[in-house]
mmCIF file of C-alpha atoms and ligand atoms in Angstrom:
data_model
loop_
_atom_site.group_PDB
_atom_site.id
_atom_site.type_symbol
_atom_site.label_atom_id
_atom_site.label_comp_id
_atom_site.label_asym_id
_atom_site.label_seq_id
_atom_site.Cartn_x
_atom_site.Cartn_y
_atom_site.Cartn_z
ATOM 1 C CA MET A 1 75.912 90.676 8.363
ATOM 2 C CA SER A 2 72.217 91.129 8.034
ATOM 3 C CA GLU A 3 69.844 88.269 8.108
ATOM 4 C CA SER A 4 67.195 88.509 5.497
ATOM 5 C CA THR A 5 64.404 86.663 7.128
ATOM 6 C CA GLN A 6 61.298 87.042 5.142
ATOM 7 C CA PRO A 7 58.089 87.400 7.077
ATOM 8 C CA THR A 8 55.887 84.407 6.670
ATOM 9 C CA THR A 9 52.894 86.265 5.460
ATOM 10 C CA THR A 10 50.409 84.224 3.585
ATOM 11 C CA GLU A 11 49.914 86.220 0.474
ATOM 12 C CA ASP A 12 48.456 84.631 -2.552
ATOM 13 C CA THR A 13 51.887 83.516 -3.591
ATOM 14 C CA PRO A 14 51.849 79.858 -4.379
ATOM 15 C CA THR A 15 54.888 78.126 -3.034
ATOM 16 C CA ALA A 16 55.775 75.883 -5.856
ATOM 17 C CA TYR A 17 58.684 73.528 -5.778
ATOM 18 C CA GLY A 18 60.671 73.079 -8.898
ATOM 19 C CA LEU A 19 63.765 73.832 -10.871
ATOM 20 C CA CYS A 20 65.141 77.328 -10.684
ATOM 21 C CA HIS A 21 66.620 78.217 -14.004
ATOM 22 C CA TRP A 22 69.011 80.820 -12.637
ATOM 23 C CA HIS A 23 70.968 78.768 -10.159
ATOM 24 C CA GLN A 24 70.207 75.494 -11.885
ATOM 25 C CA GLY A 25 68.819 73.808 -8.837
ATOM 26 C CA TYR A 26 65.592 72.877 -7.180
ATOM 27 C CA ALA A 27 64.031 75.276 -4.749
ATOM 28 C CA SER A 28 60.698 75.975 -3.161
ATOM 29 C CA GLY A 29 58.701 79.091 -3.837
ATOM 30 C CA ILE A 30 59.652 79.422 -7.440
ATOM 31 C CA ARG A 31 57.719 81.801 -9.594
ATOM 32 C CA LEU A 32 57.201 81.934 -13.282
ATOM 33 C CA ILE A 33 59.442 84.487 -14.909
ATOM 34 C CA ASN A 34 58.941 85.527 -18.461
ATOM 35 C CA ALA A 35 62.393 86.973 -18.873
ATOM 36 C CA ILE A 36 63.131 86.304 -22.449
ATOM 37 C CA GLU A 37 60.875 87.801 -25.022
ATOM 38 C CA GLN A 38 61.340 86.645 -28.531
ATOM 39 C CA GLY A 39 59.554 89.110 -30.723
ATOM 40 C CA SER A 40 55.999 88.162 -31.416
ATOM 41 C CA GLY A 41 56.622 84.482 -30.866
ATOM 42 C CA SER A 42 55.981 82.705 -27.645
ATOM 43 C CA GLY A 43 58.675 83.808 -25.261
ATOM 44 C CA ILE A 44 60.685 81.383 -23.261
ATOM 45 C CA THR A 45 59.415 81.061 -19.754
ATOM 46 C CA HIS A 46 61.621 80.221 -16.852
ATOM 47 C CA PHE A 47 61.143 79.714 -13.159
ATOM 48 C CA ALA A 48 63.158 81.493 -10.510
ATOM 49 C CA CYS A 49 63.358 81.065 -6.761
ATOM 50 C CA GLY A 50 63.111 83.927 -4.293
ATOM 51 C CA PRO A 51 66.817 84.642 -3.793
ATOM 52 C CA CYS A 52 67.448 84.563 -7.508
ATOM 53 C CA ARG A 53 64.560 86.928 -8.114
ATOM 54 C CA GLU A 54 66.097 89.419 -5.732
ATOM 55 C CA LEU A 55 69.578 88.893 -7.050
ATOM 56 C CA HIS A 56 68.634 89.380 -10.662
ATOM 57 C CA ARG A 57 65.746 91.730 -10.025
ATOM 58 C CA LEU A 58 63.304 89.462 -11.735
ATOM 59 C CA THR A 59 59.654 90.244 -11.857
ATOM 60 C CA PRO A 60 57.239 87.362 -11.663
ATOM 61 C CA PHE A 61 55.067 87.136 -14.699
ATOM 62 C CA ALA A 62 51.930 87.371 -12.603
ATOM 63 C CA ASP A 63 53.060 90.607 -10.941
ATOM 64 C CA ARG A 64 53.383 92.608 -14.114
HETATM 65 ZN ZN1 ZN B 101 67.431 80.226 -7.849
#
């Protein structure tokens, strides 16, 4: 049983509150994830919260 307490460092990560697409619920600290690329068209963008980003190994669009 390990607690995963994230350090509250103030990086330039905006803590947005909104709907997380992965667990279908609202959460704070969501980031824009451009997970689905559809060829040359405009890919579908989704938002994911922190836990879901770790769980699914998602990379925020801004961190690429
Ligand atoms: Zn989530």
